[in-house]
Coordinates of N, CA and C in Angstrom, one line a residue:
M1 N 72.6 -173.3 -155.1 CA 71.2 -173.4 -155.0 C 70.6 -172.3 -154.1
T2 N 69.4 -171.8 -154.4 CA 68.8 -170.8 -153.5 C 67.4 -171.2 -153.2
D3 N 66.9 -170.7 -152.0 CA 65.6 -171.1 -151.6 C 64.9 -169.8 -151.1
E4 N 63.8 -169.5 -151.7 CA 63.1 -168.2 -151.4 C 62.6 -168.3 -149.9
D5 N 62.8 -167.2 -149.2 CA 62.4 -167.2 -147.8 C 60.9 -167.2 -147.7
E6 N 60.3 -168.2 -147.1 CA 58.9 -168.4 -147.1 C 58.1 -167.3 -146.2
D7 N 58.9 -166.7 -145.3 CA 58.2 -165.8 -144.4 C 58.0 -164.4 -144.9
V8 N 58.5 -164.1 -146.1 CA 58.3 -162.8 -146.8 C 57.0 -162.9 -147.6
E9 N 56.1 -162.0 -147.3 CA 54.8 -162.0 -148.0 C 55.0 -161.5 -149.5
D10 N 54.2 -162.2 -150.4 CA 54.3 -161.8 -151.8 C 53.2 -160.8 -152.0
N11 N 53.7 -159.5 -152.3 CA 52.7 -158.4 -152.5 C 52.5 -158.1 -154.0
E12 N 53.0 -159.0 -154.9 CA 52.9 -158.7 -156.3 C 51.5 -159.0 -156.9
G13 N 50.6 -159.6 -156.1 CA 49.3 -160.0 -156.6 C 48.3 -158.9 -156.2
Y14 N 47.2 -159.4 -155.7 CA 46.0 -158.5 -155.4 C 46.4 -157.5 -154.3
G15 N 46.2 -156.2 -154.6 CA 46.4 -155.2 -153.6 C 47.8 -154.6 -153.6
A16 N 48.7 -155.1 -154.5 CA 50.1 -154.6 -154.5 C 50.2 -153.2 -155.0
D17 N 49.2 -152.8 -155.8 CA 49.3 -151.4 -156.4 C 48.9 -150.4 -155.4
I18 N 48.2 -150.7 -154.3 CA 47.7 -149.7 -153.3 C 48.7 -149.7 -152.1
M19 N 49.6 -150.6 -152.1 CA 50.5 -150.6 -150.9 C 51.3 -149.3 -150.7
P20 N 51.9 -148.8 -151.8 CA 52.6 -147.5 -151.6 C 51.7 -146.4 -151.1
A21 N 50.4 -146.3 -151.6 CA 49.5 -145.3 -151.2 C 49.2 -145.4 -149.7
L22 N 49.3 -146.5 -149.2 CA 49.0 -146.7 -147.7 C 50.2 -146.5 -146.9
G23 N 51.3 -146.1 -147.5 CA 52.5 -145.9 -146.8 C 53.2 -147.1 -146.3
V24 N 52.9 -148.3 -147.0 CA 53.5 -149.5 -146.6 C 54.7 -149.8 -147.6
K25 N 55.9 -149.9 -147.0 CA 57.0 -150.2 -147.9 C 57.1 -151.6 -148.2
Q26 N 57.2 -151.9 -149.5 CA 57.3 -153.3 -150.0 C 58.7 -153.8 -149.8
Q27 N 58.8 -155.0 -149.2 CA 60.1 -155.6 -149.0 C 60.4 -156.5 -150.1
P28 N 61.6 -156.4 -150.7 CA 62.0 -157.4 -151.7 C 62.2 -158.8 -151.2
K29 N 61.9 -159.7 -152.0 CA 62.1 -161.1 -151.5 C 63.6 -161.4 -151.3
R30 N 63.9 -161.9 -150.2 CA 65.3 -162.3 -149.8 C 65.6 -163.7 -150.3
K31 N 66.8 -163.9 -150.6 CA 67.3 -165.2 -151.1 C 68.4 -165.6 -150.2
R32 N 68.5 -166.9 -149.9 CA 69.5 -167.4 -149.0 C 70.1 -168.6 -149.6
A33 N 71.4 -168.8 -149.4 CA 72.1 -170.0 -150.0 C 71.8 -171.2 -149.1
M34 N 71.7 -172.3 -149.8 CA 71.6 -173.6 -149.2 C 72.8 -174.4 -149.5
L35 N 73.7 -174.5 -148.5 CA 75.0 -175.1 -148.7 C 75.0 -176.6 -148.3
G36 N 73.9 -177.1 -147.8 CA 73.8 -178.5 -147.4 C 72.8 -179.2 -148.4
R37 N 72.5 -180.4 -148.1 CA 71.6 -181.2 -149.0 C 70.4 -181.7 -148.1
T38 N 69.3 -181.9 -148.8 CA 68.2 -182.4 -148.1 C 68.2 -184.0 -148.1
R39 N 68.1 -184.5 -146.9 CA 68.2 -186.0 -146.8 C 66.8 -186.5 -146.4
T40 N 66.6 -187.8 -146.8 CA 65.3 -188.5 -146.4 C 65.3 -188.8 -145.0
H41 N 64.1 -189.1 -144.5 CA 63.9 -189.4 -143.0 C 64.1 -190.9 -142.7
N42 N 63.4 -191.8 -143.4 CA 63.6 -193.2 -143.2 C 63.0 -194.0 -144.4
E43 N 63.2 -195.3 -144.3 CA 62.6 -196.2 -145.3 C 61.6 -197.1 -144.6
Q44 N 60.4 -197.3 -145.2 CA 59.4 -198.2 -144.7 C 59.4 -199.4 -145.6
L45 N 59.4 -200.6 -145.0 CA 59.3 -201.8 -145.7 C 58.1 -202.6 -145.4
M46 N 57.4 -203.1 -146.4 CA 56.3 -204.0 -146.2 C 56.7 -205.4 -146.4
L47 N 56.6 -206.2 -145.3 CA 57.1 -207.6 -145.4 C 56.0 -208.6 -145.1
R48 N 56.1 -209.7 -145.7 CA 55.3 -210.8 -145.3 C 55.9 -211.4 -144.0
S49 N 55.1 -212.2 -143.3 CA 55.6 -212.7 -142.0 C 56.8 -213.7 -142.2
C50 N 56.9 -214.2 -143.5 CA 58.0 -215.1 -143.8 C 59.3 -214.4 -144.1
G51 N 59.2 -213.0 -144.2 CA 60.4 -212.2 -144.5 C 60.5 -211.7 -145.9
I52 N 59.7 -212.1 -146.8 CA 59.7 -211.6 -148.2 C 59.2 -210.2 -148.2
C53 N 60.0 -209.3 -148.8 CA 59.7 -207.9 -148.9 C 58.9 -207.7 -150.1
I54 N 57.7 -207.0 -150.0 CA 56.9 -206.8 -151.2 C 56.7 -205.3 -151.4
G55 N 57.3 -204.4 -150.7 CA 57.2 -203.0 -150.9 C 58.1 -202.2 -150.1
R56 N 58.5 -201.0 -150.7 CA 59.4 -200.1 -150.0 C 58.9 -198.7 -150.3
H57 N 59.0 -197.8 -149.2 CA 58.6 -196.4 -149.3 C 59.5 -195.5 -148.6
T58 N 59.9 -194.4 -149.3 CA 60.8 -193.5 -148.7 C 60.0 -192.3 -148.0
C59 N 60.2 -192.1 -146.7 CA 59.6 -191.0 -146.0 C 60.6 -189.8 -146.1
I60 N 60.1 -188.7 -146.7 CA 61.0 -187.6 -147.0 C 61.4 -186.8 -145.7
T61 N 60.4 -186.2 -145.1 CA 60.7 -185.4 -143.9 C 60.4 -186.0 -142.6
S62 N 59.4 -186.9 -142.6 CA 59.0 -187.5 -141.3 C 58.3 -188.8 -141.6
E63 N 58.1 -189.6 -140.6 CA 57.3 -190.8 -140.7 C 55.9 -190.6 -140.1
S64 N 55.0 -190.0 -140.9 CA 53.7 -189.7 -140.4 C 52.7 -190.8 -140.8
V65 N 51.7 -191.0 -139.9 CA 50.7 -192.1 -140.2 C 50.0 -191.8 -141.5
T66 N 49.9 -190.5 -141.8 CA 49.1 -190.1 -143.1 C 49.8 -190.7 -144.3
Q67 N 51.1 -190.5 -144.4 CA 51.8 -191.0 -145.6 C 51.9 -192.6 -145.5
V68 N 52.1 -193.1 -144.3 CA 52.1 -194.6 -144.2 C 50.8 -195.2 -144.7
A69 N 49.7 -194.6 -144.3 CA 48.3 -195.1 -144.7 C 48.1 -195.0 -146.2
E70 N 48.5 -193.9 -146.8 CA 48.4 -193.7 -148.2 C 49.3 -194.7 -149.0
W71 N 50.5 -194.9 -148.5 CA 51.4 -195.8 -149.1 C 50.8 -197.2 -149.1
I72 N 50.3 -197.7 -148.0 CA 49.7 -199.0 -147.9 C 48.5 -199.1 -148.9
K73 N 47.7 -198.1 -149.0 CA 46.6 -198.2 -150.0 C 47.1 -198.2 -151.4
R74 N 48.2 -197.5 -151.7 CA 48.7 -197.6 -153.1 C 49.3 -199.0 -153.3
L75 N 49.9 -199.6 -152.3 CA 50.6 -200.9 -152.5 C 49.5 -202.0 -152.7
F76 N 48.5 -201.9 -152.0 CA 47.4 -202.9 -152.1 C 46.2 -202.3 -152.8
F77 N 46.5 -201.8 -154.0 CA 45.5 -201.0 -154.8 C 44.3 -201.9 -155.3
I78 N 44.6 -203.2 -155.4 CA 43.6 -204.2 -155.8 C 42.9 -204.7 -154.5
S79 N 41.6 -204.5 -154.3 CA 40.9 -204.8 -153.1 C 41.1 -206.2 -152.6
E80 N 41.2 -207.2 -153.6 CA 41.4 -208.6 -153.2 C 42.8 -208.9 -152.7
S81 N 43.7 -207.9 -152.9 CA 45.1 -208.2 -152.4 C 45.3 -207.7 -151.0
K82 N 44.3 -207.0 -150.4 CA 44.5 -206.5 -149.0 C 44.8 -207.6 -148.0
P83 N 45.8 -207.4 -147.1 CA 46.0 -208.5 -146.1 C 44.9 -208.4 -145.0
E84 N 44.7 -209.5 -144.3 CA 43.7 -209.5 -143.2 C 44.3 -208.7 -142.0
Y85 N 45.6 -208.7 -141.8 CA 46.2 -208.1 -140.7 C 47.5 -207.4 -141.1
I86 N 47.7 -206.2 -140.5 CA 49.0 -205.5 -140.7 C 49.6 -205.2 -139.4
F87 N 50.8 -205.7 -139.1 CA 51.5 -205.3 -137.9 C 52.3 -204.1 -138.1
Y88 N 52.2 -203.2 -137.2 CA 53.0 -201.9 -137.3 C 53.2 -201.4 -135.9
D89 N 54.4 -200.8 -135.7 CA 54.7 -200.4 -134.3 C 53.9 -199.2 -133.9
N90 N 53.3 -198.5 -134.8 CA 52.5 -197.3 -134.5 C 51.0 -197.5 -134.9
N91 N 50.6 -198.7 -134.8 CA 49.2 -199.1 -135.3 C 48.1 -198.4 -134.5
C92 N 48.4 -198.0 -133.2 CA 47.3 -197.4 -132.5 C 47.0 -196.0 -133.1
N93 N 48.1 -195.2 -133.5 CA 47.8 -194.0 -134.1 C 47.3 -194.1 -135.5
L94 N 47.8 -195.2 -136.2 CA 47.3 -195.4 -137.6 C 45.8 -195.8 -137.5
A95 N 45.4 -196.6 -136.5 CA 44.0 -197.0 -136.4 C 43.1 -195.8 -136.1
K96 N 43.6 -194.8 -135.3 CA 42.8 -193.6 -135.1 C 42.7 -192.8 -136.3
H97 N 43.7 -192.8 -137.1 CA 43.7 -192.0 -138.4 C 42.8 -192.5 -139.4
V98 N 42.6 -193.8 -139.5 CA 41.9 -194.5 -140.6 C 40.5 -195.0 -140.1
R99 N 40.1 -194.7 -138.9 CA 38.9 -195.3 -138.4 C 37.6 -195.0 -139.1
H100 N 37.7 -193.9 -139.9 CA 36.5 -193.5 -140.7 C 36.6 -193.8 -142.1
D101 N 37.7 -194.5 -142.5 CA 38.0 -194.8 -143.9 C 37.5 -196.3 -144.1
P102 N 36.5 -196.5 -145.0 CA 36.0 -197.9 -145.2 C 37.0 -198.8 -145.8
W103 N 38.0 -198.3 -146.4 CA 39.0 -199.2 -147.0 C 39.7 -200.0 -146.0
W104 N 39.8 -199.6 -144.8 CA 40.5 -200.3 -143.7 C 39.5 -201.1 -142.9
G105 N 38.2 -201.1 -143.2 CA 37.2 -201.8 -142.4 C 37.5 -203.3 -142.1
D106 N 38.1 -204.0 -143.1 CA 38.3 -205.4 -142.9 C 39.7 -205.8 -142.7
I107 N 40.5 -204.9 -142.2 CA 41.9 -205.1 -141.9 C 42.2 -205.0 -140.4
G108 N 42.7 -206.0 -139.7 CA 43.1 -205.9 -138.3 C 44.4 -205.2 -138.2
L109 N 44.5 -204.3 -137.2 CA 45.7 -203.5 -137.0 C 46.3 -203.7 -135.6
P110 N 46.8 -204.9 -135.3 CA 47.5 -205.1 -134.0 C 48.9 -204.6 -134.0
V111 N 49.4 -204.1 -132.9 CA 50.8 -203.7 -132.7 C 51.6 -205.0 -132.6
D112 N 52.8 -205.0 -133.2 CA 53.6 -206.1 -133.0 C 54.0 -206.4 -131.6
V113 N 54.2 -207.6 -131.2 CA 54.3 -208.0 -129.8 C 55.4 -207.3 -129.1
F114 N 56.6 -207.2 -129.8 CA 57.7 -206.5 -129.1 C 57.4 -205.1 -128.7
H115 N 56.9 -204.3 -129.7 CA 56.6 -202.9 -129.4 C 55.5 -202.7 -128.4
F116 N 54.5 -203.6 -128.5 CA 53.4 -203.5 -127.6 C 53.8 -203.7 -126.1
K117 N 54.7 -204.6 -125.9 CA 55.2 -204.8 -124.5 C 56.1 -203.7 -124.0
C118 N 56.9 -203.1 -124.9 CA 58.0 -202.2 -124.5 C 57.6 -200.7 -124.7
K119 N 56.8 -200.4 -125.7 CA 56.6 -199.0 -126.1 C 55.2 -198.4 -125.9
H120 N 54.2 -199.3 -125.6 CA 52.9 -198.8 -125.5 C 52.4 -198.9 -124.1
K121 N 51.8 -197.8 -123.6 CA 51.3 -197.7 -122.2 C 50.1 -198.4 -122.0
E122 N 50.0 -199.0 -120.8 CA 48.8 -199.7 -120.4 C 47.6 -198.8 -120.2
T123 N 47.9 -197.5 -119.9 CA 46.9 -196.5 -119.7 C 46.3 -196.0 -121.0
D124 N 46.8 -196.4 -122.2 CA 46.3 -195.9 -123.4 C 45.1 -196.9 -123.8
L125 N 43.9 -196.4 -123.5 CA 42.7 -197.2 -123.6 C 42.4 -197.6 -125.0
F126 N 42.7 -196.7 -126.0 CA 42.4 -197.0 -127.4 C 43.3 -198.1 -127.9
C127 N 44.6 -198.0 -127.5 CA 45.5 -199.0 -128.0 C 45.2 -200.3 -127.3
Q128 N 44.9 -200.3 -126.0 CA 44.6 -201.6 -125.4 C 43.3 -202.2 -125.9
S129 N 42.4 -201.4 -126.4 CA 41.1 -201.9 -126.8 C 41.0 -202.3 -128.2
Y130 N 41.9 -201.8 -129.1 CA 41.8 -202.1 -130.5 C 43.1 -202.7 -131.1
C131 N 44.2 -202.4 -130.5 CA 45.5 -202.8 -131.1 C 46.3 -203.8 -130.3
N132 N 45.7 -204.3 -129.2 CA 46.4 -205.3 -128.4 C 46.5 -206.6 -129.2
P133 N 47.6 -207.2 -129.5 CA 47.7 -208.4 -130.3 C 47.0 -209.6 -129.6
A134 N 46.8 -209.5 -128.3 CA 46.1 -210.6 -127.6 C 44.6 -210.6 -127.9
L135 N 44.1 -209.6 -128.5 CA 42.7 -209.5 -128.8 C 42.4 -210.3 -130.1
F136 N 43.4 -210.8 -130.8 CA 43.3 -211.5 -132.0 C 43.7 -213.0 -131.8
P137 N 42.8 -213.8 -131.2 CA 43.1 -215.2 -130.9 C 43.5 -216.0 -132.1
E138 N 42.9 -215.6 -133.3 CA 43.2 -216.4 -134.5 C 44.7 -216.3 -134.9
L139 N 45.4 -215.3 -134.3 CA 46.9 -215.2 -134.6 C 47.7 -216.1 -133.7
M140 N 47.1 -216.8 -132.8 CA 47.8 -217.6 -131.9 C 47.5 -219.1 -132.1
D141 N 48.5 -220.0 -131.8 CA 48.3 -221.4 -131.8 C 48.7 -221.9 -130.5
G142 N 47.7 -222.0 -129.6 CA 47.9 -222.3 -128.2 C 48.5 -221.2 -127.5
D143 N 49.7 -221.4 -127.0 CA 50.4 -220.3 -126.3 C 51.5 -219.6 -127.2
E144 N 51.5 -220.0 -128.5 CA 52.5 -219.5 -129.4 C 51.9 -218.7 -130.5
W145 N 52.6 -217.7 -131.0 CA 52.1 -216.9 -132.1 C 52.3 -217.7 -133.4
R146 N 51.3 -217.6 -134.3 CA 51.4 -218.3 -135.6 C 52.4 -217.6 -136.5
F147 N 52.5 -216.3 -136.3 CA 53.4 -215.5 -137.2 C 54.4 -214.8 -136.4
N148 N 55.5 -214.5 -137.1 CA 56.6 -213.7 -136.5 C 56.2 -212.2 -136.7
S149 N 55.6 -211.6 -135.7 CA 55.2 -210.2 -135.8 C 56.4 -209.2 -135.8
S150 N 57.5 -209.7 -135.4 CA 58.7 -208.8 -135.3 C 59.7 -209.0 -136.5
I151 N 59.2 -209.6 -137.6 CA 60.0 -209.8 -138.8 C 60.6 -208.5 -139.3
A152 N 59.8 -207.4 -139.2 CA 60.2 -206.1 -139.7 C 61.4 -205.6 -138.9
E153 N 61.4 -205.7 -137.6 CA 62.5 -205.3 -136.8 C 63.7 -206.1 -137.1
Q154 N 63.6 -207.4 -137.3 CA 64.7 -208.3 -137.6 C 65.3 -207.9 -139.0
T155 N 64.4 -207.6 -139.9 CA 64.9 -207.2 -141.3 C 65.6 -205.9 -141.2
N156 N 65.1 -205.0 -140.4 CA 65.8 -203.7 -140.2 C 67.2 -203.8 -139.9
V157 N 67.6 -204.8 -139.1 CA 69.0 -205.0 -138.7 C 69.8 -205.2 -140.0
W158 N 69.3 -206.1 -140.9 CA 70.0 -206.3 -142.2 C 70.0 -205.0 -143.0
F159 N 68.8 -204.4 -143.1 CA 68.6 -203.3 -144.0 C 69.5 -202.1 -143.5
G160 N 69.6 -201.9 -142.2 CA 70.4 -200.8 -141.7 C 71.9 -200.9 -142.0
G161 N 72.3 -202.1 -142.4 CA 73.7 -202.2 -142.8 C 74.1 -201.4 -144.0
Y162 N 73.1 -201.0 -144.8 CA 73.4 -200.2 -146.0 C 73.3 -198.7 -145.8
H163 N 73.0 -198.3 -144.6 CA 72.8 -196.9 -144.3 C 74.0 -196.1 -144.7
S164 N 75.2 -196.5 -144.2 CA 76.4 -195.7 -144.5 C 76.8 -195.7 -146.0
M165 N 76.4 -196.7 -146.7 CA 76.7 -196.8 -148.1 C 75.8 -195.8 -148.9
C166 N 74.6 -195.6 -148.4 CA 73.6 -194.8 -149.2 C 73.7 -193.3 -148.8
R167 N 74.4 -192.9 -147.8 CA 74.3 -191.5 -147.4 C 74.7 -190.5 -148.5
E168 N 75.7 -190.9 -149.3 CA 76.1 -189.9 -150.3 C 75.6 -190.2 -151.7
M169 N 74.6 -191.1 -151.8 CA 74.1 -191.4 -153.1 C 73.0 -190.4 -153.6
Q170 N 73.0 -190.2 -154.9 CA 71.9 -189.4 -155.5 C 70.6 -190.3 -155.6
V171 N 69.5 -189.7 -155.8 CA 68.2 -190.4 -155.7 C 68.1 -191.6 -156.6
D172 N 68.6 -191.5 -157.9 CA 68.5 -192.7 -158.8 C 69.3 -193.9 -158.4
R173 N 70.6 -193.6 -158.0 CA 71.4 -194.7 -157.5 C 70.9 -195.3 -156.2
F174 N 70.4 -194.4 -155.3 CA 69.8 -194.8 -154.1 C 68.7 -195.8 -154.2
N175 N 67.7 -195.4 -155.1 CA 66.6 -196.3 -155.3 C 67.0 -197.6 -156.0
F176 N 67.9 -197.5 -157.0 CA 68.3 -198.7 -157.7 C 69.0 -199.7 -156.8
F177 N 69.9 -199.1 -155.9 CA 70.7 -199.9 -155.1 C 69.9 -200.7 -154.0
L178 N 69.0 -199.9 -153.4 CA 68.1 -200.6 -152.3 C 67.2 -201.6 -152.9
N179 N 66.6 -201.2 -154.1 CA 65.7 -202.2 -154.7 C 66.4 -203.5 -155.1
E180 N 67.6 -203.3 -155.6 CA 68.4 -204.5 -156.1 C 68.8 -205.3 -154.9
M181 N 69.2 -204.7 -153.8 CA 69.5 -205.5 -152.6 C 68.3 -206.3 -152.0
I182 N 67.1 -205.6 -152.1 CA 65.9 -206.3 -151.6 C 65.5 -207.4 -152.5
M183 N 65.6 -207.3 -153.8 CA 65.3 -208.3 -154.7 C 66.3 -209.5 -154.6
R184 N 67.5 -209.2 -154.4 CA 68.5 -210.3 -154.2 C 68.2 -211.1 -152.9
K185 N 67.9 -210.4 -151.8 CA 67.6 -211.0 -150.6 C 66.3 -211.9 -150.7
N186 N 65.3 -211.3 -151.4 CA 64.1 -212.1 -151.7 C 64.4 -213.4 -152.4
R187 N 65.2 -213.3 -153.4 CA 65.5 -214.5 -154.2 C 66.2 -215.6 -153.3
L188 N 67.2 -215.2 -152.5 CA 67.8 -216.1 -151.6 C 66.9 -216.7 -150.6
L189 N 66.0 -215.8 -150.0 CA 65.1 -216.3 -149.0 C 64.0 -217.2 -149.6
R190 N 63.6 -216.9 -150.8 CA 62.7 -217.8 -151.5 C 63.2 -219.2 -151.7
V191 N 64.5 -219.3 -152.1 CA 65.1 -220.6 -152.3 C 65.1 -221.4 -150.9
K192 N 65.5 -220.6 -149.9 CA 65.5 -221.3 -148.5 C 64.2 -221.7 -148.1
L193 N 63.1 -220.9 -148.3 CA 61.8 -221.3 -147.8 C 61.2 -222.4 -148.6
E194 N 61.5 -222.4 -150.0 CA 61.0 -223.5 -150.8 C 61.7 -224.9 -150.4
A195 N 62.9 -224.8 -150.0 CA 63.6 -226.0 -149.6 C 63.0 -226.5 -148.3
E196 N 62.4 -225.7 -147.5 CA 61.7 -226.1 -146.3 C 60.3 -226.5 -146.5
G197 N 59.8 -226.5 -147.7 CA 58.5 -226.9 -148.1 C 57.5 -225.8 -148.1
A198 N 57.9 -224.5 -148.0 CA 56.9 -223.4 -148.0 C 56.7 -223.0 -149.4
Q199 N 55.7 -222.1 -149.6 CA 55.4 -221.6 -151.0 C 55.4 -220.1 -150.9
P200 N 56.5 -219.4 -150.8 CA 56.5 -217.9 -150.8 C 56.2 -217.3 -152.1
S201 N 55.8 -216.1 -152.1 CA 55.5 -215.3 -153.3 C 55.9 -213.9 -153.2
Y202 N 56.4 -213.3 -154.3 CA 56.7 -211.9 -154.4 C 55.4 -211.0 -154.6
A203 N 54.4 -211.6 -155.2 CA 53.3 -210.9 -155.7 C 52.5 -210.3 -154.5
V204 N 52.0 -209.1 -154.7 CA 51.2 -208.4 -153.7 C 49.8 -209.0 -153.7
Y205 N 49.3 -209.4 -154.9 CA 47.9 -209.9 -155.0 C 47.9 -211.4 -155.1

């Protein structure tokens, strides 16, 4: 495989015919070999607080709030399906990014309790003012949280067990394998929750 060097200017378009007249020597495009492979950055999972996974997204080069925000909008493309709250460890930056987007106007964006206590500074006024989970009393039942806001971190422990298996997979097998593992876990978890009297659902809407 080859990859064209991006820092070499393309002079074949406008003005290329006058370059020799100006005494500017045109440099040929260089090509360089790529002996490695391009790997993905991480996987994002959308989970209900009961643990049912309803979405997966692959971050290619980085986990940016821009692509996370666009993925969430694609996942909940039906307006009636939007959740009232979304817990995310980087919700303070996500909230800054989407504060002028009306789509997010009726969604609360608290940081999950674990990350808020360990990873977010008390001096961050925006985070403390808008993403502090204690600002959402409806999420609490007395002194206890109604929902497990750290379910994503707990699921990551299970999901990370497949990391070494997926390292050498091509994209088709990679997607098939992870989707299949998620669906199997969802089925087992649904049976467990229904036996406890809950009514879990796979549907986004």
